[in-house]
Amino acid sequence: MSTVLEAVDEKVAEAETQGRSLWQDARRRLFANRAASVAFWVLLFIVALAILGPMISSHNFDDIHYDAMYESPGFQSGYLFGTDPLGRDLFTRTMMGARISLLLGVLATLVSLLIGISWGATAGYLGGRVDNLMMRFVDIMYSLPFMFLVIILMVLFGRNIFLIFVALGAVEWLTMARIVRGQTMALKHREFVEAAVATGVPALTIIRRHVVPNLLGPVVVYVTLTIPQVILVESFLSFLGLGVQEPLTSWGVLIKEGADEMETASWLLIFPALFLGMTLFCFNFIGDGLRDALDPRDR
């Protein structure tokens, strides 16, 4: 019996000494964070509703029912979230708005990542005059009013939904470029980068193979903070009438319509605002959890 227990203890000790990779350890610590874990599952539920909600609903998001205008929320009426002034089902429109808002947030963030990582890694690694020139351009862009610049891009290139995420991503990359530049300047003096330089590896290859993969930690954290920021900006633009246009809808469009009808039908404002607020909270909690999970000082 003692021999069996000793063998089990040896196996446990061997498993503990094998260690975990950075991402395995970060995943374990992320889900050990109760707030981040709950936020992850709530966000997953919202995404599932956004994908499946319009498909399982018995009403299309743009169907007009003049005989069902201002229906109160409830199961008896057949409209779970009620209807708007044109008799359109608010549940389907809220889920369709979730699709558009989340899609814009993700795509605009991808655009900002592509530009910000390329710009910041190149400036930080090359340094010298190239770094000064590239970062002075970033400073000039920072000096321009953010919202004013987005509105100008929207007016110049139109309010097509595909151009909206390009316009948002084109101004969201500035902070990412600064973060990546700072991390790159610290990484380029590490031993593995100096070894690659000594063996004659080209600069662009070093940036692509050695620098960028080691930036994934802060980049992942920043992504979880950029997506809600883009969603909030898009909602604000839609609230001003500069964002998503009919027949499509987004949370910003629905909140604007709900604010206009708040005294008559409060549910038109409550449900879109509730989903928007929950999504923003979830992304922020997940971002905080990832920041703590990927911090090497807390390992």
PDB file of C-alpha atoms in Angstrom:
ATOM      1  CA  MET A   1       0.000   0.000   0.000  1.00  0.00           C
ATOM      2  CA  SER A   2       2.791   2.385   0.904  1.00  0.00           C
ATOM      3  CA  THR A   3       4.472   1.640  -2.441  1.00  0.00           C
ATOM      4  CA  VAL A   4       1.319   2.630  -4.311  1.00  0.00           C
ATOM      5  CA  LEU A   5       1.025   5.883  -2.328  1.00  0.00           C
ATOM      6  CA  GLU A   6       4.666   6.691  -2.981  1.00  0.00           C
ATOM      7  CA  ALA A   7       4.120   6.131  -6.726  1.00  0.00           C
ATOM      8  CA  VAL A   8       1.081   8.422  -6.697  1.00  0.00           C
ATOM      9  CA  ASP A   9       3.018  11.105  -4.804  1.00  0.00           C
ATOM     10  CA  GLU A  10       5.825  10.867  -7.360  1.00  0.00           C
ATOM     11  CA  LYS A  11       3.369  11.302 -10.234  1.00  0.00           C
ATOM     12  CA  VAL A  12       1.786  14.341  -8.565  1.00  0.00           C
ATOM     13  CA  ALA A  13       5.174  15.881  -7.853  1.00  0.00           C
ATOM     14  CA  GLU A  14       6.253  15.241 -11.451  1.00  0.00           C
ATOM     15  CA  ALA A  15       3.080  16.920 -12.812  1.00  0.00           C
ATOM     16  CA  GLU A  16       3.615  19.906 -10.552  1.00  0.00           C
ATOM     17  CA  THR A  17       7.261  20.319 -11.580  1.00  0.00           C
ATOM     18  CA  GLN A  18       6.528  20.103 -15.312  1.00  0.00           C
ATOM     19  CA  GLY A  19       5.107  23.600 -15.223  1.00  0.00           C
ATOM     20  CA  ARG A  20       2.644  25.330 -17.471  1.00  0.00           C
ATOM     21  CA  SER A  21       3.041  27.610 -20.423  1.00  0.00           C
ATOM     22  CA  LEU A  22       2.234  31.305 -20.128  1.00  0.00           C
ATOM     23  CA  TRP A  23      -1.124  30.916 -21.877  1.00  0.00           C
ATOM     24  CA  GLN A  24      -2.124  27.846 -19.845  1.00  0.00           C
ATOM     25  CA  ASP A  25      -1.300  29.675 -16.637  1.00  0.00           C
ATOM     26  CA  ALA A  26      -3.114  32.807 -17.842  1.00  0.00           C
ATOM     27  CA  ARG A  27      -6.232  30.805 -18.717  1.00  0.00           C
ATOM     28  CA  ARG A  28      -6.251  29.136 -15.309  1.00  0.00           C
ATOM     29  CA  ARG A  29      -5.854  32.458 -13.513  1.00  0.00           C
ATOM     30  CA  LEU A  30      -8.424  34.172 -15.720  1.00  0.00           C
ATOM     31  CA  PHE A  31     -11.151  31.664 -14.886  1.00  0.00           C
ATOM     32  CA  ALA A  32     -10.113  31.757 -11.235  1.00  0.00           C
ATOM     33  CA  ASN A  33     -11.124  35.431 -11.315  1.00  0.00           C
ATOM     34  CA  ARG A  34     -14.828  35.238 -10.480  1.00  0.00           C
ATOM     35  CA  ALA A  35     -15.793  38.595 -12.012  1.00  0.00           C
ATOM     36  CA  ALA A  36     -13.943  37.878 -15.267  1.00  0.00           C
ATOM     37  CA  SER A  37     -15.329  34.328 -15.441  1.00  0.00           C
ATOM     38  CA  VAL A  38     -18.939  35.463 -14.970  1.00  0.00           C
ATOM     39  CA  ALA A  39     -18.412  38.284 -17.472  1.00  0.00           C
ATOM     40  CA  PHE A  40     -17.052  35.802 -20.020  1.00  0.00           C
ATOM     41  CA  TRP A  41     -20.132  33.556 -19.830  1.00  0.00           C
ATOM     42  CA  VAL A  42     -22.532  36.523 -19.881  1.00  0.00           C
ATOM     43  CA  LEU A  43     -20.774  37.904 -22.951  1.00  0.00           C
ATOM     44  CA  LEU A  44     -20.896  34.485 -24.596  1.00  0.00           C
ATOM     45  CA  PHE A  45     -24.634  34.376 -23.930  1.00  0.00           C
ATOM     46  CA  ILE A  46     -25.107  37.837 -25.507  1.00  0.00           C
ATOM     47  CA  VAL A  47     -23.096  36.785 -28.569  1.00  0.00           C
ATOM     48  CA  ALA A  48     -25.195  33.612 -28.896  1.00  0.00           C
ATOM     49  CA  LEU A  49     -28.382  35.700 -28.702  1.00  0.00           C
ATOM     50  CA  ALA A  50     -27.012  38.083 -31.329  1.00  0.00           C
ATOM     51  CA  ILE A  51     -26.311  35.174 -33.689  1.00  0.00           C
ATOM     52  CA  LEU A  52     -29.358  33.006 -33.044  1.00  0.00           C
ATOM     53  CA  GLY A  53     -31.951  35.566 -31.872  1.00  0.00           C
ATOM     54  CA  PRO A  54     -32.991  36.920 -35.293  1.00  0.00           C
ATOM     55  CA  MET A  55     -32.970  33.364 -36.671  1.00  0.00           C
ATOM     56  CA  ILE A  56     -35.314  31.867 -34.065  1.00  0.00           C
ATOM     57  CA  SER A  57     -37.609  34.881 -33.830  1.00  0.00           C
ATOM     58  CA  SER A  58     -40.948  34.665 -35.611  1.00  0.00           C
ATOM     59  CA  HIS A  59     -40.603  38.309 -36.740  1.00  0.00           C
ATOM     60  CA  ASN A  60     -38.069  39.917 -39.038  1.00  0.00           C
ATOM     61  CA  PHE A  61     -36.266  42.931 -37.648  1.00  0.00           C
ATOM     62  CA  ASP A  62     -37.713  45.236 -40.328  1.00  0.00           C
ATOM     63  CA  ASP A  63     -41.273  43.829 -40.515  1.00  0.00           C
ATOM     64  CA  ILE A  64     -43.850  46.584 -39.946  1.00  0.00           C
ATOM     65  CA  HIS A  65     -47.101  45.720 -38.132  1.00  0.00           C
ATOM     66  CA  TYR A  66     -49.443  48.693 -37.933  1.00  0.00           C
ATOM     67  CA  ASP A  67     -51.870  46.648 -35.860  1.00  0.00           C
ATOM     68  CA  ALA A  68     -49.236  46.062 -33.145  1.00  0.00           C
ATOM     69  CA  MET A  69     -47.797  49.529 -32.542  1.00  0.00           C
ATOM     70  CA  TYR A  70     -46.524  50.234 -29.008  1.00  0.00           C
ATOM     71  CA  GLU A  71     -47.242  46.720 -27.772  1.00  0.00           C
ATOM     72  CA  SER A  72     -46.020  46.286 -24.187  1.00  0.00           C
ATOM     73  CA  PRO A  73     -43.405  43.586 -23.460  1.00  0.00           C
ATOM     74  CA  GLY A  74     -44.827  40.183 -22.579  1.00  0.00           C
ATOM     75  CA  PHE A  75     -45.404  36.616 -23.715  1.00  0.00           C
ATOM     76  CA  GLN A  76     -49.131  37.031 -24.260  1.00  0.00           C
ATOM     77  CA  SER A  77     -48.738  39.607 -27.016  1.00  0.00           C
ATOM     78  CA  GLY A  78     -46.064  37.522 -28.759  1.00  0.00           C
ATOM     79  CA  TYR A  79     -43.543  40.375 -28.491  1.00  0.00           C
ATOM     80  CA  LEU A  80     -41.067  39.602 -25.710  1.00  0.00           C
ATOM     81  CA  PHE A  81     -39.539  43.108 -25.634  1.00  0.00           C
ATOM     82  CA  GLY A  82     -42.597  44.906 -27.033  1.00  0.00           C
ATOM     83  CA  THR A  83     -42.814  46.825 -30.289  1.00  0.00           C
ATOM     84  CA  ASP A  84     -41.790  50.263 -31.555  1.00  0.00           C
ATOM     85  CA  PRO A  85     -43.977  53.018 -33.157  1.00  0.00           C
ATOM     86  CA  LEU A  86     -44.068  51.037 -36.419  1.00  0.00           C
ATOM     87  CA  GLY A  87     -44.981  47.748 -34.777  1.00  0.00           C
ATOM     88  CA  ARG A  88     -41.555  46.203 -35.309  1.00  0.00           C
ATOM     89  CA  ASP A  89     -40.476  43.508 -32.844  1.00  0.00           C
ATOM     90  CA  LEU A  90     -37.995  45.062 -30.406  1.00  0.00           C
ATOM     91  CA  PHE A  91     -36.442  41.724 -29.411  1.00  0.00           C
ATOM     92  CA  THR A  92     -35.426  40.935 -32.987  1.00  0.00           C
ATOM     93  CA  ARG A  93     -34.222  44.497 -33.538  1.00  0.00           C
ATOM     94  CA  THR A  94     -32.184  44.430 -30.323  1.00  0.00           C
ATOM     95  CA  MET A  95     -30.519  41.174 -31.324  1.00  0.00           C
ATOM     96  CA  MET A  96     -29.866  42.475 -34.838  1.00  0.00           C
ATOM     97  CA  GLY A  97     -28.453  45.634 -33.255  1.00  0.00           C
ATOM     98  CA  ALA A  98     -26.184  43.418 -31.156  1.00  0.00           C
ATOM     99  CA  ARG A  99     -24.918  41.772 -34.346  1.00  0.00           C
ATOM    100  CA  ILE A 100     -24.092  45.092 -35.976  1.00  0.00           C
ATOM    101  CA  SER A 101     -22.561  46.716 -32.876  1.00  0.00           C
ATOM    102  CA  LEU A 102     -20.403  43.700 -31.990  1.00  0.00           C
ATOM    103  CA  LEU A 103     -19.363  43.224 -35.610  1.00  0.00           C
ATOM    104  CA  LEU A 104     -18.347  46.863 -35.907  1.00  0.00           C
ATOM    105  CA  GLY A 105     -16.460  46.655 -32.617  1.00  0.00           C
ATOM    106  CA  VAL A 106     -14.514  43.565 -33.647  1.00  0.00           C
ATOM    107  CA  LEU A 107     -13.748  44.662 -37.220  1.00  0.00           C
ATOM    108  CA  ALA A 108     -12.724  48.192 -36.229  1.00  0.00           C
ATOM    109  CA  THR A 109     -10.473  46.731 -33.538  1.00  0.00           C
ATOM    110  CA  LEU A 110      -8.864  44.397 -36.093  1.00  0.00           C
ATOM    111  CA  VAL A 111      -8.166  47.381 -38.344  1.00  0.00           C
ATOM    112  CA  SER A 112      -6.632  49.302 -35.441  1.00  0.00           C
ATOM    113  CA  LEU A 113      -4.542  46.252 -34.489  1.00  0.00           C
ATOM    114  CA  LEU A 114      -3.224  45.816 -38.012  1.00  0.00           C
ATOM    115  CA  ILE A 115      -2.164  49.443 -38.262  1.00  0.00           C
ATOM    116  CA  GLY A 116      -1.097  49.946 -34.645  1.00  0.00           C
ATOM    117  CA  ILE A 117       1.045  46.813 -34.314  1.00  0.00           C
ATOM    118  CA  SER A 118       2.769  47.355 -37.669  1.00  0.00           C
ATOM    119  CA  TRP A 119       3.391  51.051 -36.964  1.00  0.00           C
ATOM    120  CA  GLY A 120       4.496  50.686 -33.345  1.00  0.00           C
ATOM    121  CA  ALA A 121       6.700  47.618 -33.862  1.00  0.00           C
ATOM    122  CA  THR A 122       8.463  49.185 -36.846  1.00  0.00           C
ATOM    123  CA  ALA A 123       9.049  52.498 -35.055  1.00  0.00           C
ATOM    124  CA  GLY A 124      10.227  50.863 -31.833  1.00  0.00           C
ATOM    125  CA  TYR A 125      12.599  48.411 -33.483  1.00  0.00           C
ATOM    126  CA  LEU A 126      14.198  50.723 -36.056  1.00  0.00           C
ATOM    127  CA  GLY A 127      14.460  53.683 -33.672  1.00  0.00           C
ATOM    128  CA  GLY A 128      16.410  56.843 -34.535  1.00  0.00           C
ATOM    129  CA  ARG A 129      15.020  59.209 -37.146  1.00  0.00           C
ATOM    130  CA  VAL A 130      12.475  56.682 -38.368  1.00  0.00           C
ATOM    131  CA  ASP A 131      11.062  56.385 -34.868  1.00  0.00           C
ATOM    132  CA  ASN A 132      10.977  60.171 -34.402  1.00  0.00           C
ATOM    133  CA  LEU A 133       9.241  60.727 -37.740  1.00  0.00           C
ATOM    134  CA  MET A 134       6.651  57.998 -37.218  1.00  0.00           C
ATOM    135  CA  MET A 135       5.817  58.964 -33.635  1.00  0.00           C
ATOM    136  CA  ARG A 136       5.584  62.678 -34.458  1.00  0.00           C
ATOM    137  CA  PHE A 137       2.878  61.722 -36.942  1.00  0.00           C
ATOM    138  CA  VAL A 138       1.114  59.883 -34.131  1.00  0.00           C
ATOM    139  CA  ASP A 139       1.406  62.991 -31.934  1.00  0.00           C
ATOM    140  CA  ILE A 140      -0.126  65.112 -34.699  1.00  0.00           C
ATOM    141  CA  MET A 141      -3.023  62.674 -35.019  1.00  0.00           C
ATOM    142  CA  TYR A 142      -3.482  62.753 -31.248  1.00  0.00           C
ATOM    143  CA  SER A 143      -3.753  66.540 -31.327  1.00  0.00           C
ATOM    144  CA  LEU A 144      -6.797  66.371 -33.621  1.00  0.00           C
ATOM    145  CA  PRO A 145     -10.208  66.088 -31.933  1.00  0.00           C
ATOM    146  CA  PHE A 146     -11.039  62.389 -32.014  1.00  0.00           C
ATOM    147  CA  MET A 147     -14.767  62.643 -32.629  1.00  0.00           C
ATOM    148  CA  PHE A 148     -14.338  65.494 -35.101  1.00  0.00           C
ATOM    149  CA  LEU A 149     -11.905  63.376 -37.123  1.00  0.00           C
ATOM    150  CA  VAL A 150     -14.311  60.418 -37.185  1.00  0.00           C
ATOM    151  CA  ILE A 151     -17.165  62.655 -38.321  1.00  0.00           C
ATOM    152  CA  ILE A 152     -14.990  64.101 -41.121  1.00  0.00           C
ATOM    153  CA  LEU A 153     -14.096  60.587 -42.316  1.00  0.00           C
ATOM    154  CA  MET A 154     -17.758  59.584 -42.211  1.00  0.00           C
ATOM    155  CA  VAL A 155     -18.808  62.652 -44.227  1.00  0.00           C
ATOM    156  CA  LEU A 156     -16.032  62.246 -46.803  1.00  0.00           C
ATOM    157  CA  PHE A 157     -16.369  58.499 -47.391  1.00  0.00           C
ATOM    158  CA  GLY A 158     -20.074  58.067 -46.732  1.00  0.00           C
ATOM    159  CA  ARG A 159     -21.999  56.231 -44.046  1.00  0.00           C
ATOM    160  CA  ASN A 160     -21.787  52.759 -45.487  1.00  0.00           C
ATOM    161  CA  ILE A 161     -21.529  50.156 -42.720  1.00  0.00           C
ATOM    162  CA  PHE A 162     -18.235  48.803 -44.081  1.00  0.00           C
ATOM    163  CA  LEU A 163     -16.736  52.288 -44.119  1.00  0.00           C
ATOM    164  CA  ILE A 164     -17.805  52.933 -40.529  1.00  0.00           C
ATOM    165  CA  PHE A 165     -15.501  50.314 -39.054  1.00  0.00           C
ATOM    166  CA  VAL A 166     -12.671  51.498 -41.331  1.00  0.00           C
ATOM    167  CA  ALA A 167     -13.168  55.072 -40.101  1.00  0.00           C
ATOM    168  CA  LEU A 168     -13.269  53.963 -36.461  1.00  0.00           C
ATOM    169  CA  GLY A 169     -10.268  51.658 -36.849  1.00  0.00           C
ATOM    170  CA  ALA A 170      -8.310  54.395 -38.617  1.00  0.00           C
ATOM    171  CA  VAL A 171      -8.345  56.553 -35.480  1.00  0.00           C
ATOM    172  CA  GLU A 172      -8.250  53.840 -32.796  1.00  0.00           C
ATOM    173  CA  TRP A 173      -4.752  52.605 -33.663  1.00  0.00           C
ATOM    174  CA  LEU A 174      -2.861  55.495 -32.093  1.00  0.00           C
ATOM    175  CA  THR A 175      -2.812  54.193 -28.522  1.00  0.00           C
ATOM    176  CA  MET A 176      -2.005  50.698 -29.749  1.00  0.00           C
ATOM    177  CA  ALA A 177       0.979  52.064 -31.702  1.00  0.00           C
ATOM    178  CA  ARG A 178       2.366  53.724 -28.567  1.00  0.00           C
ATOM    179  CA  ILE A 179       1.893  50.610 -26.448  1.00  0.00           C
ATOM    180  CA  VAL A 180       3.540  48.361 -29.040  1.00  0.00           C
ATOM    181  CA  ARG A 181       6.412  50.813 -29.568  1.00  0.00           C
ATOM    182  CA  GLY A 182       7.238  50.880 -25.866  1.00  0.00           C
ATOM    183  CA  GLN A 183       7.141  47.087 -25.589  1.00  0.00           C
ATOM    184  CA  THR A 184       9.231  46.709 -28.750  1.00  0.00           C
ATOM    185  CA  MET A 185      11.940  49.043 -27.447  1.00  0.00           C
ATOM    186  CA  ALA A 186      12.224  46.836 -24.380  1.00  0.00           C
ATOM    187  CA  LEU A 187      12.244  43.597 -26.401  1.00  0.00           C
ATOM    188  CA  LYS A 188      14.836  44.558 -28.988  1.00  0.00           C
ATOM    189  CA  HIS A 189      17.602  44.434 -26.375  1.00  0.00           C
ATOM    190  CA  ARG A 190      16.667  40.909 -25.250  1.00  0.00           C
ATOM    191  CA  GLU A 191      19.096  38.082 -25.910  1.00  0.00           C
ATOM    192  CA  PHE A 192      16.966  36.212 -28.476  1.00  0.00           C
ATOM    193  CA  VAL A 193      16.586  39.365 -30.610  1.00  0.00           C
ATOM    194  CA  GLU A 194      20.313  40.164 -30.405  1.00  0.00           C
ATOM    195  CA  ALA A 195      21.075  36.573 -31.386  1.00  0.00           C
ATOM    196  CA  ALA A 196      18.826  36.906 -34.449  1.00  0.00           C
ATOM    197  CA  VAL A 197      20.588  40.155 -35.403  1.00  0.00           C
ATOM    198  CA  ALA A 198      23.984  38.515 -34.994  1.00  0.00           C
ATOM    199  CA  THR A 199      23.029  35.684 -37.346  1.00  0.00           C
ATOM    200  CA  GLY A 200      21.994  38.171 -40.046  1.00  0.00           C
ATOM    201  CA  VAL A 201      18.208  37.811 -39.887  1.00  0.00           C
ATOM    202  CA  PRO A 202      16.523  40.746 -41.719  1.00  0.00           C
ATOM    203  CA  ALA A 203      14.849  43.402 -39.575  1.00  0.00           C
ATOM    204  CA  LEU A 204      11.336  42.769 -40.921  1.00  0.00           C
ATOM    205  CA  THR A 205      11.697  39.049 -40.230  1.00  0.00           C
ATOM    206  CA  ILE A 206      12.822  39.759 -36.654  1.00  0.00           C
ATOM    207  CA  ILE A 207       9.820  42.026 -36.139  1.00  0.00           C
ATOM    208  CA  ARG A 208       7.418  39.440 -37.553  1.00  0.00           C
ATOM    209  CA  ARG A 209       8.843  36.312 -35.916  1.00  0.00           C
ATOM    210  CA  HIS A 210      10.383  37.494 -32.660  1.00  0.00           C
ATOM    211  CA  VAL A 211       8.973  40.863 -31.632  1.00  0.00           C
ATOM    212  CA  VAL A 212       5.279  40.702 -32.526  1.00  0.00           C
ATOM    213  CA  PRO A 213       4.606  37.239 -30.955  1.00  0.00           C
ATOM    214  CA  ASN A 214       6.036  38.494 -27.646  1.00  0.00           C
ATOM    215  CA  LEU A 215       3.641  41.461 -27.691  1.00  0.00           C
ATOM    216  CA  LEU A 216       0.506  39.329 -27.588  1.00  0.00           C
ATOM    217  CA  GLY A 217      -0.003  39.765 -23.834  1.00  0.00           C
ATOM    218  CA  PRO A 218      -0.590  43.548 -23.747  1.00  0.00           C
ATOM    219  CA  VAL A 219      -2.215  43.419 -27.184  1.00  0.00           C
ATOM    220  CA  VAL A 220      -4.866  40.914 -26.029  1.00  0.00           C
ATOM    221  CA  VAL A 221      -5.638  43.066 -22.987  1.00  0.00           C
ATOM    222  CA  TYR A 222      -5.917  46.187 -25.123  1.00  0.00           C
ATOM    223  CA  VAL A 223      -8.272  44.408 -27.542  1.00  0.00           C
ATOM    224  CA  THR A 224     -10.763  43.752 -24.740  1.00  0.00           C
ATOM    225  CA  LEU A 225     -10.717  47.465 -23.937  1.00  0.00           C
ATOM    226  CA  THR A 226     -10.842  48.700 -27.539  1.00  0.00           C
ATOM    227  CA  ILE A 227     -13.905  46.703 -28.598  1.00  0.00           C
ATOM    228  CA  PRO A 228     -16.246  48.329 -26.011  1.00  0.00           C
ATOM    229  CA  GLN A 229     -14.757  51.736 -26.781  1.00  0.00           C
ATOM    230  CA  VAL A 230     -15.530  51.291 -30.490  1.00  0.00           C
ATOM    231  CA  ILE A 231     -19.054  50.072 -29.682  1.00  0.00           C
ATOM    232  CA  LEU A 232     -19.602  53.137 -27.513  1.00  0.00           C
ATOM    233  CA  VAL A 233     -18.300  55.503 -30.212  1.00  0.00           C
ATOM    234  CA  GLU A 234     -20.469  53.841 -32.860  1.00  0.00           C
ATOM    235  CA  SER A 235     -23.483  54.122 -30.565  1.00  0.00           C
ATOM    236  CA  PHE A 236     -22.764  57.810 -30.075  1.00  0.00           C
ATOM    237  CA  LEU A 237     -22.430  58.364 -33.832  1.00  0.00           C
ATOM    238  CA  SER A 238     -25.666  56.470 -34.459  1.00  0.00           C
ATOM    239  CA  PHE A 239     -27.343  58.521 -31.744  1.00  0.00           C
ATOM    240  CA  LEU A 240     -26.291  61.637 -33.697  1.00  0.00           C
ATOM    241  CA  GLY A 241     -27.610  60.129 -36.933  1.00  0.00           C
ATOM    242  CA  LEU A 242     -24.132  59.612 -38.443  1.00  0.00           C
ATOM    243  CA  GLY A 243     -23.791  55.879 -37.883  1.00  0.00           C
ATOM    244  CA  VAL A 244     -25.770  52.882 -39.072  1.00  0.00           C
ATOM    245  CA  GLN A 245     -28.642  53.772 -41.371  1.00  0.00           C
ATOM    246  CA  GLU A 246     -32.025  52.142 -41.926  1.00  0.00           C
ATOM    247  CA  PRO A 247     -33.071  49.442 -42.615  1.00  0.00           C
ATOM    248  CA  LEU A 248     -30.121  48.156 -40.549  1.00  0.00           C
ATOM    249  CA  THR A 249     -30.027  48.952 -36.874  1.00  0.00           C
ATOM    250  CA  SER A 250     -27.593  49.037 -33.968  1.00  0.00           C
ATOM    251  CA  TRP A 251     -27.767  49.629 -30.247  1.00  0.00           C
ATOM    252  CA  GLY A 252     -27.047  53.317 -30.812  1.00  0.00           C
ATOM    253  CA  VAL A 253     -29.933  53.656 -33.278  1.00  0.00           C
ATOM    254  CA  LEU A 254     -32.289  51.837 -30.914  1.00  0.00           C
ATOM    255  CA  ILE A 255     -31.246  53.982 -27.945  1.00  0.00           C
ATOM    256  CA  LYS A 256     -31.876  57.120 -29.986  1.00  0.00           C
ATOM    257  CA  GLU A 257     -35.333  55.865 -30.969  1.00  0.00           C
ATOM    258  CA  GLY A 258     -35.997  54.876 -27.368  1.00  0.00           C
ATOM    259  CA  ALA A 259     -34.934  58.279 -26.045  1.00  0.00           C
ATOM    260  CA  ASP A 260     -37.412  59.953 -28.431  1.00  0.00           C
ATOM    261  CA  GLU A 261     -40.228  57.703 -27.174  1.00  0.00           C
ATOM    262  CA  MET A 262     -39.116  57.389 -23.551  1.00  0.00           C
ATOM    263  CA  GLU A 263     -42.243  58.956 -22.039  1.00  0.00           C
ATOM    264  CA  THR A 264     -44.601  56.918 -24.239  1.00  0.00           C
ATOM    265  CA  ALA A 265     -42.841  53.539 -24.337  1.00  0.00           C
ATOM    266  CA  SER A 266     -39.966  53.262 -21.851  1.00  0.00           C
ATOM    267  CA  TRP A 267     -39.142  49.704 -22.954  1.00  0.00           C
ATOM    268  CA  LEU A 268     -37.805  51.049 -26.254  1.00  0.00           C
ATOM    269  CA  LEU A 269     -34.930  52.589 -24.280  1.00  0.00           C
ATOM    270  CA  ILE A 270     -34.547  50.095 -21.425  1.00  0.00           C
ATOM    271  CA  PHE A 271     -33.764  46.903 -23.367  1.00  0.00           C
ATOM    272  CA  PRO A 272     -31.138  48.243 -25.840  1.00  0.00           C
ATOM    273  CA  ALA A 273     -29.476  50.292 -23.084  1.00  0.00           C
ATOM    274  CA  LEU A 274     -29.442  47.233 -20.793  1.00  0.00           C
ATOM    275  CA  PHE A 275     -27.732  45.036 -23.387  1.00  0.00           C
ATOM    276  CA  LEU A 276     -25.252  47.770 -24.279  1.00  0.00           C
ATOM    277  CA  GLY A 277     -24.364  48.361 -20.637  1.00  0.00           C
ATOM    278  CA  MET A 278     -23.987  44.638 -19.904  1.00  0.00           C
ATOM    279  CA  THR A 279     -21.682  44.198 -22.901  1.00  0.00           C
ATOM    280  CA  LEU A 280     -19.470  47.122 -21.911  1.00  0.00           C
ATOM    281  CA  PHE A 281     -19.220  45.851 -18.330  1.00  0.00           C
ATOM    282  CA  CYS A 282     -18.363  42.340 -19.525  1.00  0.00           C
ATOM    283  CA  PHE A 283     -15.533  43.498 -21.770  1.00  0.00           C
ATOM    284  CA  ASN A 284     -14.084  45.670 -19.024  1.00  0.00           C
ATOM    285  CA  PHE A 285     -14.204  42.868 -16.438  1.00  0.00           C
ATOM    286  CA  ILE A 286     -12.585  40.467 -18.913  1.00  0.00           C
ATOM    287  CA  GLY A 287      -9.923  43.069 -19.703  1.00  0.00           C
ATOM    288  CA  ASP A 288      -9.128  43.517 -16.016  1.00  0.00           C
ATOM    289  CA  GLY A 289      -8.969  39.749 -15.572  1.00  0.00           C
ATOM    290  CA  LEU A 290      -6.633  39.326 -18.557  1.00  0.00           C
ATOM    291  CA  ARG A 291      -4.407  42.136 -17.321  1.00  0.00           C
ATOM    292  CA  ASP A 292      -3.988  40.389 -13.965  1.00  0.00           C
ATOM    293  CA  ALA A 293      -3.633  36.929 -15.530  1.00  0.00           C
ATOM    294  CA  LEU A 294      -0.927  37.987 -17.998  1.00  0.00           C
ATOM    295  CA  ASP A 295       1.060  40.129 -15.530  1.00  0.00           C
ATOM    296  CA  PRO A 296       4.361  38.241 -15.009  1.00  0.00           C
ATOM    297  CA  ARG A 297       4.906  39.994 -11.672  1.00  0.00           C
ATOM    298  CA  ASP A 298       1.874  38.194 -10.232  1.00  0.00           C
ATOM    299  CA  ARG A 299       2.781  34.717 -11.468  1.00  0.00           C
TER     300      ARG A 299
END
